[in-house]
XYZ file of C-alpha atoms in Angstrom:
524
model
C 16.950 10.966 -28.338
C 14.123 13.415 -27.692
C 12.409 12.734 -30.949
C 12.405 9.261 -30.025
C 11.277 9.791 -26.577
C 8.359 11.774 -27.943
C 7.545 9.163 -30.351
C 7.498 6.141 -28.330
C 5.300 8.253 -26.012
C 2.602 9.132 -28.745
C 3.154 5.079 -29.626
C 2.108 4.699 -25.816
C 5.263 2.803 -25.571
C 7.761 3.555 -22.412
C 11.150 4.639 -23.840
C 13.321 1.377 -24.347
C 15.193 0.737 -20.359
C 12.071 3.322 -19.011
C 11.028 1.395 -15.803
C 8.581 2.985 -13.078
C 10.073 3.029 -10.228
C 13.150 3.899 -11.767
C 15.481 1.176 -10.387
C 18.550 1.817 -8.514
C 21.562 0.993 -11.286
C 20.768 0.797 -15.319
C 23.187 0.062 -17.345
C 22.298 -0.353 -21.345
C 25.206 -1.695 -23.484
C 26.974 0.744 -25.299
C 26.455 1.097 -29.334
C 22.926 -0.766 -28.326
C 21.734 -3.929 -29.030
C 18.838 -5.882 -28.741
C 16.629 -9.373 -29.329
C 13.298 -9.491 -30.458
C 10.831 -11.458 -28.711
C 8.220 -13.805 -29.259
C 4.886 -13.800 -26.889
C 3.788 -17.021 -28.070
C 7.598 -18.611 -27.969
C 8.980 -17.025 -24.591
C 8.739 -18.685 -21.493
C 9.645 -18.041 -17.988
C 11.570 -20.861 -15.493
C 13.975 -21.585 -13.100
C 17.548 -21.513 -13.226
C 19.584 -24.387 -12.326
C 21.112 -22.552 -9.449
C 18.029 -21.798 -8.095
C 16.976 -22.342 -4.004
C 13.097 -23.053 -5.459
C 11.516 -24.625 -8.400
C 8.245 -25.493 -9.697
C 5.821 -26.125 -7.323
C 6.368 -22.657 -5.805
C 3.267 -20.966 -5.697
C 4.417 -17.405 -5.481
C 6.593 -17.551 -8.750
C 4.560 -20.249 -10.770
C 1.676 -18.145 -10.605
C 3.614 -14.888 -11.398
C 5.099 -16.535 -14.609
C 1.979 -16.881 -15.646
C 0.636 -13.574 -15.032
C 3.410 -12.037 -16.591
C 3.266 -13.796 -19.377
C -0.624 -13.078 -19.765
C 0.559 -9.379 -19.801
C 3.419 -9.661 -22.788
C 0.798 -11.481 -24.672
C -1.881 -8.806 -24.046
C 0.516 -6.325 -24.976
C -1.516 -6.065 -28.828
C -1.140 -8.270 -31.526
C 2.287 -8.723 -32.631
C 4.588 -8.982 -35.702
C 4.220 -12.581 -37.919
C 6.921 -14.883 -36.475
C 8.940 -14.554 -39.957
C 8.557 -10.858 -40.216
C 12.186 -10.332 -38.855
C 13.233 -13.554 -38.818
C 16.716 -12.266 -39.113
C 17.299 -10.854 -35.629
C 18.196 -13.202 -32.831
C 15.203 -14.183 -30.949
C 15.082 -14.427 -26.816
C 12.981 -17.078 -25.713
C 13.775 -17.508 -22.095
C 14.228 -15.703 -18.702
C 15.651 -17.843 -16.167
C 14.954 -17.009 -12.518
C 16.860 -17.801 -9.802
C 16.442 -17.742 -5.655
C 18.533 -18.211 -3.194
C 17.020 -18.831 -0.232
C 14.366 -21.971 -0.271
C 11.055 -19.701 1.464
C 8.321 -20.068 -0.911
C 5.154 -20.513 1.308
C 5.237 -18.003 3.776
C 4.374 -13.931 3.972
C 6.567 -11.334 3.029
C 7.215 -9.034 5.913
C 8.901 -5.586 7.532
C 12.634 -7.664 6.994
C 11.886 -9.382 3.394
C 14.815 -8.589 0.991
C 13.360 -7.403 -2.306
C 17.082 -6.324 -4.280
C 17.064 -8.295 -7.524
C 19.493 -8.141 -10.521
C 18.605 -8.394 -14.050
C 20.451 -9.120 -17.306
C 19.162 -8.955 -20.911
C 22.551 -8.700 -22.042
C 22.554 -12.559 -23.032
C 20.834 -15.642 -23.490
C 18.537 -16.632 -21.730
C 18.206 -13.452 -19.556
C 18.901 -13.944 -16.064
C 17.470 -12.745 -12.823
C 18.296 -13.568 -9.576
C 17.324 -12.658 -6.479
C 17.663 -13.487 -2.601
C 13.941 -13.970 -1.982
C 10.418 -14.724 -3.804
C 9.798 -11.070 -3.336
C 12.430 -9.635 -4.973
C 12.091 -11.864 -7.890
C 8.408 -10.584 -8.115
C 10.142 -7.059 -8.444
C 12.463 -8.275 -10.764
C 9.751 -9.875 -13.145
C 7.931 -6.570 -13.297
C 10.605 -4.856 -14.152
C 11.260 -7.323 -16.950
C 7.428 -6.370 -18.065
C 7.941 -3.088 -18.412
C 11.417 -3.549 -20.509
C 9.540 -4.683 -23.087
C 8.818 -2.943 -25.889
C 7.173 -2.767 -29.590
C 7.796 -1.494 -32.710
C 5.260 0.163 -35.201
C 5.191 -2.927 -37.269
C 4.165 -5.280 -33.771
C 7.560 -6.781 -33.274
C 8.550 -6.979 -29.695
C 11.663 -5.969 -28.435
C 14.155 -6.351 -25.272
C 17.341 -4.041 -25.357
C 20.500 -5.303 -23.656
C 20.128 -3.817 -20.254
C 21.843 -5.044 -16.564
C 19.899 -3.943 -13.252
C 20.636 -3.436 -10.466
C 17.477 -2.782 -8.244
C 16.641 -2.210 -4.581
C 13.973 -0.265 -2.485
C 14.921 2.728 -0.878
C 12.555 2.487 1.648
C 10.728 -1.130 3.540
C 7.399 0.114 4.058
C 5.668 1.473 1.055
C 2.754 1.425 1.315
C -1.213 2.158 0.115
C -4.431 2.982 2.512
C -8.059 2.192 1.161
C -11.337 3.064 2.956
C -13.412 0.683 3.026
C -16.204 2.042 5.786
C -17.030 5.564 4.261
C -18.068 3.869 0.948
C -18.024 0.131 0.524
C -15.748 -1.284 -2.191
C -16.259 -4.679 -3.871
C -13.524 -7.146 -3.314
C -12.763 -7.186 -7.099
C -12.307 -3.461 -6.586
C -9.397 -4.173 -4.068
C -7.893 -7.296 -6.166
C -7.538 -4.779 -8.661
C -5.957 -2.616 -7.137
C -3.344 -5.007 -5.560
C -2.386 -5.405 -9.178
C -2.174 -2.011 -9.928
C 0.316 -2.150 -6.301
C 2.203 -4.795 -7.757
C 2.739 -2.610 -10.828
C 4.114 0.228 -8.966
C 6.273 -2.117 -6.419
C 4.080 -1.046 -3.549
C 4.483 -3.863 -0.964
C 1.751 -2.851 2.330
C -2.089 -2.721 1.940
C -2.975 -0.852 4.787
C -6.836 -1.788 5.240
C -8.707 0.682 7.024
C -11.677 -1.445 6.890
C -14.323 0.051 9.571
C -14.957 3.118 10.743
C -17.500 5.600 12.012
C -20.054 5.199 8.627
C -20.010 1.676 8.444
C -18.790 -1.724 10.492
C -18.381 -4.111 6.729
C -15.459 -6.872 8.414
C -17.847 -9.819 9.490
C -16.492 -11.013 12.880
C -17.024 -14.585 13.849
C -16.872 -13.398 17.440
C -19.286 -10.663 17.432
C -21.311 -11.329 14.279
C -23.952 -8.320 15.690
C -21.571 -6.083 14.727
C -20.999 -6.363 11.092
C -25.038 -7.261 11.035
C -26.287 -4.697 12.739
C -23.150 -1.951 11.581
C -22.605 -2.598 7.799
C -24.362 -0.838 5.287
C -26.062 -4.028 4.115
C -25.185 -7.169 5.922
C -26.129 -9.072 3.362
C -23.903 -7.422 -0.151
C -21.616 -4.781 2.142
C -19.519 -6.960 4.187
C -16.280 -9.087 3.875
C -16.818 -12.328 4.736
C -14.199 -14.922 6.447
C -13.781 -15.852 2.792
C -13.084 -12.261 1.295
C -10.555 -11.402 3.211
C -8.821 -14.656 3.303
C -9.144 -13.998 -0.526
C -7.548 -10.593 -0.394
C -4.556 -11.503 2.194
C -3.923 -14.791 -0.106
C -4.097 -12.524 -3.610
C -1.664 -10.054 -1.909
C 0.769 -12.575 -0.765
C 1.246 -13.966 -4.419
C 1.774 -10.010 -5.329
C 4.981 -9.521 -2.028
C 2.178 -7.455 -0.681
C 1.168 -7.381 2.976
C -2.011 -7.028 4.550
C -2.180 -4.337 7.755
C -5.799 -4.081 9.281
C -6.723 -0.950 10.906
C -9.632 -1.146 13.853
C -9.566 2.334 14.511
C -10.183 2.821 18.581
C -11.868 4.710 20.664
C -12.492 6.888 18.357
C -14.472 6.642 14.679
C -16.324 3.708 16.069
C -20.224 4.620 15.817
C -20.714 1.725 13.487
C -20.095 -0.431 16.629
C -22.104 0.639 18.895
C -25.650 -0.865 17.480
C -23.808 -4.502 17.427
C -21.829 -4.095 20.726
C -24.378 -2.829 23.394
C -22.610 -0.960 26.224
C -19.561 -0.398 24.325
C -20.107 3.338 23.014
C -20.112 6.162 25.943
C -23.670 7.597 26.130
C -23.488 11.665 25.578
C -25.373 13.881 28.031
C -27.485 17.181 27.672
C -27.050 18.740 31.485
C -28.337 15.291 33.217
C -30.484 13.364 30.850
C -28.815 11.051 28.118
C -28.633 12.797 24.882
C -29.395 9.412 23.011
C -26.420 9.998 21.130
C -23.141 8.386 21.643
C -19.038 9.041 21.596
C -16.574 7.251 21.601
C -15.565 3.788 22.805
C -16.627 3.892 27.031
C -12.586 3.333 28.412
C -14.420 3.385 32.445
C -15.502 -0.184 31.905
C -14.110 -3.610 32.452
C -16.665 -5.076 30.146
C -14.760 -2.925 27.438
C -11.130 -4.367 27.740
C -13.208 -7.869 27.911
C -14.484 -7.033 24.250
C -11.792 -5.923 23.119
C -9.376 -8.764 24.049
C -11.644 -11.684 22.223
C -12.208 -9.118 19.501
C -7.809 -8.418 18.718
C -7.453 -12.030 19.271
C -10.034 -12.743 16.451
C -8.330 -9.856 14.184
C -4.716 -10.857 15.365
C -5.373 -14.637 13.926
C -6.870 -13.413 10.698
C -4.704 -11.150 9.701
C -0.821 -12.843 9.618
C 1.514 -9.879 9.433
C 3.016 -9.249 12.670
C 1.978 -5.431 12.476
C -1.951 -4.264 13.150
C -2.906 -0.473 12.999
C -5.068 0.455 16.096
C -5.362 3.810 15.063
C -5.940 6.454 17.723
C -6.472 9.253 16.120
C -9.243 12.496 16.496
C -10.817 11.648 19.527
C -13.285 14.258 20.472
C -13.173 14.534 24.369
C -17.345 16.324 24.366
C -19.372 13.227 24.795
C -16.899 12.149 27.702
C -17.080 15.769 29.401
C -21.136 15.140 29.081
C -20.875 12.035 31.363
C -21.079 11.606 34.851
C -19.642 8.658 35.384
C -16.649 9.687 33.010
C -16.361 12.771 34.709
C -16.116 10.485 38.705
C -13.969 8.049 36.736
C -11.563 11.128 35.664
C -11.738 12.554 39.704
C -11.015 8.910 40.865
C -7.712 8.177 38.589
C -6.383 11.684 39.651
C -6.622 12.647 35.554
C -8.248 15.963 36.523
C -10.177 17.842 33.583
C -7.189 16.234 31.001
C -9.064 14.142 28.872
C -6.049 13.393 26.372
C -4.549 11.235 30.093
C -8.406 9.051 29.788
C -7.575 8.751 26.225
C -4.205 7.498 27.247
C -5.342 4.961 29.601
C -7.268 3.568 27.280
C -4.813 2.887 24.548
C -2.072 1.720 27.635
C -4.594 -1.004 28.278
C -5.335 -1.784 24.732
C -1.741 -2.147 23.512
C -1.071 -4.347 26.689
C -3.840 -6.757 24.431
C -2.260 -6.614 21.417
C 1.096 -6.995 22.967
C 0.155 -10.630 25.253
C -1.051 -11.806 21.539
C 2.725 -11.424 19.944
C 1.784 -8.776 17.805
C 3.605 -5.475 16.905
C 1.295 -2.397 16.726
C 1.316 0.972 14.463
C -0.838 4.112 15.931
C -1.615 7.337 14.322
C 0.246 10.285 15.757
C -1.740 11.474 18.264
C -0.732 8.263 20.793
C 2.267 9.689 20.627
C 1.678 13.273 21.064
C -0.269 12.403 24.013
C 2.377 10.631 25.680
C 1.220 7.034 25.993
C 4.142 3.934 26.610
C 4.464 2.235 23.792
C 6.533 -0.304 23.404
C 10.275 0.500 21.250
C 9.413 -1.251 18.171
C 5.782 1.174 17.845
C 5.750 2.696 14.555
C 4.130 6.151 14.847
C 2.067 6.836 11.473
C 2.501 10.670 11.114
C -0.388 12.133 8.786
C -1.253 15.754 10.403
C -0.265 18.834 9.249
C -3.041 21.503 10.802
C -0.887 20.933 14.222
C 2.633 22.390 12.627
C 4.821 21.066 9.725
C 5.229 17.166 9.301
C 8.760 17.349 9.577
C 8.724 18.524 12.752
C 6.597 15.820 13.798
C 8.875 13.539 12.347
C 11.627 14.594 14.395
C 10.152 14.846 17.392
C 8.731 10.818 16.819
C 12.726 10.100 15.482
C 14.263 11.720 18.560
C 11.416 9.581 21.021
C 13.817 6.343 19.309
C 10.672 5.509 17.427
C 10.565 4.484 13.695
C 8.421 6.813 11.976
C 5.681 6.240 8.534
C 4.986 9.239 6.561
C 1.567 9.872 4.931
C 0.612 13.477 5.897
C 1.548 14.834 2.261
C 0.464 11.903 0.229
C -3.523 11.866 1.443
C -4.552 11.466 -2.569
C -7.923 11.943 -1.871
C -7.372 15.405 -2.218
C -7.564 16.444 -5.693
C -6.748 19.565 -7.554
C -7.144 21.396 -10.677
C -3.873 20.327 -12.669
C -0.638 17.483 -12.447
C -0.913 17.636 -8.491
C 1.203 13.876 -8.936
C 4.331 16.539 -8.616
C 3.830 17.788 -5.452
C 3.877 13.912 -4.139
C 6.908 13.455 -6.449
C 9.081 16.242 -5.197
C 8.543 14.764 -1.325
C 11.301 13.473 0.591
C 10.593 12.043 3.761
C 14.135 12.784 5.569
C 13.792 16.434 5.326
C 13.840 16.869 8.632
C 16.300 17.939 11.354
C 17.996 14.974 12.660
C 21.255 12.835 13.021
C 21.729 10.462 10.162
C 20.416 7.510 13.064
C 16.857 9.577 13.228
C 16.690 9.244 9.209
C 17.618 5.542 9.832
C 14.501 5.278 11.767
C 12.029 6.115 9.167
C 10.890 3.051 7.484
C 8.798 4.690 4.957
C 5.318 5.636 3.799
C 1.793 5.372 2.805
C -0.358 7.139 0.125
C -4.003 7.697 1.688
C -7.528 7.195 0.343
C -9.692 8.019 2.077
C -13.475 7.381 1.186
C -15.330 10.180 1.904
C -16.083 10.975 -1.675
C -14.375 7.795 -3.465
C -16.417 4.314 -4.421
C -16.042 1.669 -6.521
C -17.080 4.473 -9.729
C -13.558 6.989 -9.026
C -11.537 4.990 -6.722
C -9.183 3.608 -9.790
C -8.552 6.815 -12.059
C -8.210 9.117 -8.953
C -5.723 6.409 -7.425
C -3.556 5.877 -10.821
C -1.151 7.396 -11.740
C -1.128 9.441 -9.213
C 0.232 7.293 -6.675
C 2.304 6.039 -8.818
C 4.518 9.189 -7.601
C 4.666 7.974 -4.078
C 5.691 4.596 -5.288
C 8.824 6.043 -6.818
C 9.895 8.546 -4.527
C 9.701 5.315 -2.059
C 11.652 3.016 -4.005
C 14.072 5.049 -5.937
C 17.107 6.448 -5.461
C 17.052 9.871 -3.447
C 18.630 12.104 -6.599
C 15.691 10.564 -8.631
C 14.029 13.860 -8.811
C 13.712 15.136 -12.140
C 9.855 16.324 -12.941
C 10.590 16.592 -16.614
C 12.175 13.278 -17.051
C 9.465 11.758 -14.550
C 6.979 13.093 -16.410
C 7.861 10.984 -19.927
C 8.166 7.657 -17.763
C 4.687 8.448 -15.764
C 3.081 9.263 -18.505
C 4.056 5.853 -21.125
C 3.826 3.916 -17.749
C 0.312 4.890 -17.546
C -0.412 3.746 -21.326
C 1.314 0.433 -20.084
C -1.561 0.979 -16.941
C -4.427 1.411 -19.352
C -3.321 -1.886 -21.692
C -3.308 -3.897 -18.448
C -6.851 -3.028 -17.440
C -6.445 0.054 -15.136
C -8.379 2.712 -15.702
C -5.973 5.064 -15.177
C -6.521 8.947 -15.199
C -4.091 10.887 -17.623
C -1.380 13.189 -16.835
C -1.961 15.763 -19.378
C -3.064 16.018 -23.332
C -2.090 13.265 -25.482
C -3.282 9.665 -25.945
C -2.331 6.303 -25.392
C -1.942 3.233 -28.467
C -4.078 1.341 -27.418
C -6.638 3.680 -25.390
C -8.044 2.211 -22.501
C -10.033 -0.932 -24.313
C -12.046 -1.852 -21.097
C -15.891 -0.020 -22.454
């Protein structure tokens, strides 16, 4: 079995019933078995049984996807080369509940079961989104020989995520990426079963979302306002593209913090820094003293809460520097007048109070980075704390303090992938597990999942691919797959022919180690 593992991998084939994430249950038929399979002959549809049909837009449009990938696969066998083996021709896909048009969210059910034991293969699902699993799965199942004749083995899965959140952060203020930059990588999501794009789309560097409420500030904060923005258009594009993928959109609009890139558009809004008694000229963070700031705020969340479906928005919260706020006078009378004293961390916390009240009289649910917490702010039960720091003490025990709070809790603080190293540093994301904490079993309960992190600093449009895949590939599994899924070795021969399967598919993905892919990476 080794030999063949090692050959399929020089091949730059997955081993036959090698899926990444590794589902939950595979069971191959014993003494073997197989079909081959014809790209030009196979077709996808809808079983009988089946709650939806054509005319779904979610699954019509991944059949043909997914067929566009088996027949990119490379050119294959002529149809009478083994004419002698049965042939598969059909998968059949059925649903059982009738949702086809809406967004997947925190509660979609994404467990699908699939059979190649039998004509035509079978998979069935409860939702859209799980099928969408399940057809990816399928994807990767198949497989070619050296003479170009494709291949399914007889295989049943069973297949579930482990966790409902898994999820993927891109920059998009430190360095501006195109929006074909982010469709792509929505596919490459897809690939790996990630299910949240969490947009950070503005920060300190640049203000690139183009607000139909405040135009100034994308004009006046982007890089360029006329080639560095996202128009109404783009990011109706991008939500719409992730939607046919089971992937949600979260928007961060990090406050009061990382917001210089308002300021220029949003007069008044930006507290003005102080040397002694004379205005610096130089400005902090968002000025929490003034009515006229809620004001902004309000028609600004109602703008983003419309946009942007999901129920969830990220308002951030984190690395406030308190210096500009010590510099002013009128901060420092508004501190004496609330009774906050020389704690800045209780101005910080007004201001979020008053900001979540917002987002809450607008229906939405809210996620905040760590430090809300930490500082002690109400939040409402159904928060979910982001936890990413790990200068301030070990991230476990941040996740059990957030756990014992009754919070649910989203894990990033090991998977910022960004960071890069000399070397396979993919197995120090792999060998992660988020419960390691101290807790009862209903603290574990309450964390929902994770997020790999990219953060822009020194990542554009030129690295963002190769230093994303595979890499996070090992945050997808260790979020979908079972717990005891933790063999390096093993993980390691799956990674590495799931990134040849990567490369074939048009990602530019970085490798694991020596060795080479059949094909290489065609896209030059």
């Amino acid at each position: 079995m080794a030999g063949l593992v090692l050959a399929l991998l020089l091949a730059g084939l997955a081993p036959a019933g090698a899926v990444w994430p590794q589902p939950q249950l595979v069971r191959e038929w014993p003494g073997g078995g197989r079909c081959r399979l014809s790209p030009a002959r196979f077709r996808f549809g809808y079983a009988s049984s089946s709650a939806v049909g054509p005319g779904c837009a979610v699954l019509d449009q991944a059949f043909q996807r997914y067929w566009r990938l088996l027949c990119g696969f490379g050119p294959a066998a002529p149809e009478d080369a083994r004419s002698w083996e049965p042939l598969c021709t059909e998968l059949l896909v059925s649903v059982a509940t009738p949702h086809c048009d809406g967004f997947p969210d925190m509660d979609s059910v994404e467990s699908y079961k699939l059979s190649t034991s039998e004509e035509p293969f079978l998979l069935s699902s409860e939702s859209v989104w799980g099928a969408l699993r399940g057809l990816e799965t399928f994807s990767q199942l198949v497989w070619r020989d050296e003479d170009g004749t494709f291949y399914v083995n007889k295989t049943d899965i069973v297949d579930f995520p482990r966790f409902a959140h898994r999820g993927l952060l891109l920059d998009t203020s430190r360095h501006y990426l195109p929006v074909r930059a982010i469709l792509e990588t929505l596919d490459a999501m897809a690939y790996n079963k990630f299910n949240v794009f969490h947009w950070h789309i503005v920060d300190d560097p640049s203000f690139p979302y183009e607000s139909t409420a405040f135009p100034e500030l994308s004009r006046k904060g982007a890089y360029s306002p006329a080639t560095h923005v996202y128009t109404v258009n783009d990011v109706k594009l991008v939500i719409e593209y992730a939607r046919l993928r089971g992937i949600r959109v979260i928007s961060e609009f990090d406050t009061p913090g990382h917001t210089l890139s308002w300021g220029p558009g949003a007069p008044g809004l930006l507290t003005p820094c102080y040397a002694g008694s004379i205005p610096s000229g130089s400005y902090g963070p968002v000025n929490p003293t003034l009515n006229a700031t809620y004001q902004f705020m309000a028609e600004l969340f109602r703008e983003v809460s419309t946009v942007f479906p999901d129920f969830y928005l990220h308002l951030g919260g984190d690395e406030v520097d308190f210096t500009c706020w010590r510099s002013n006078p009128e901060i420092r009378s508004f501190m004496q007048k609330m009774g906050f004293g020389q704690d800045y961390a209780k101005l910080e916390s007004f201001y979020i109070q008053r900001l979540l009240n917002i987002l809450s009289s607008y229906g939405k649910g809210y996620m905040v980075w760590q430090e809300v917490f930490d500082n002690g702010v109400k939040v409402k039960p159904d928060t979910i704390i982001h936890v990413w720091r790990e200068n301030a003490g070990p991230y476990q025990q941040e996740m059990a303090r957030v756990t014992t709070a009754g919070y649910r809790a989203l894990l990033s603080a090991p998977w910022y992938l960004n960071h890069i190293s000399y070397g396979q540093d993919w197995q120090a994301a792999y060998q992660v597990e988020p419960l390691e904490f101290e807790g009862s079993p209903e603290q574990k309960e309450l964390v929902i999942g994770g997020e790999a992190c990219m953060w822009g600093e020194y990542v554009d449009v030129t690295n963002l691919t190769p230093r994303l895949w595979p890499r996070a590939g090992a945050v997808a599994e260790r979020l979908w797959s079972n717990e005891t899924v933790r063999n390096l070795q093993e993980a390691y021969t799956r990674l590495a022919a799931f990134r040849c399967i990567l490369l074939r598919r048009g990602i530019r993905a970085q490798p694991l180690f020596t060795g080479f892919c059949n094909p290489e990476y065609s896209g030059f």
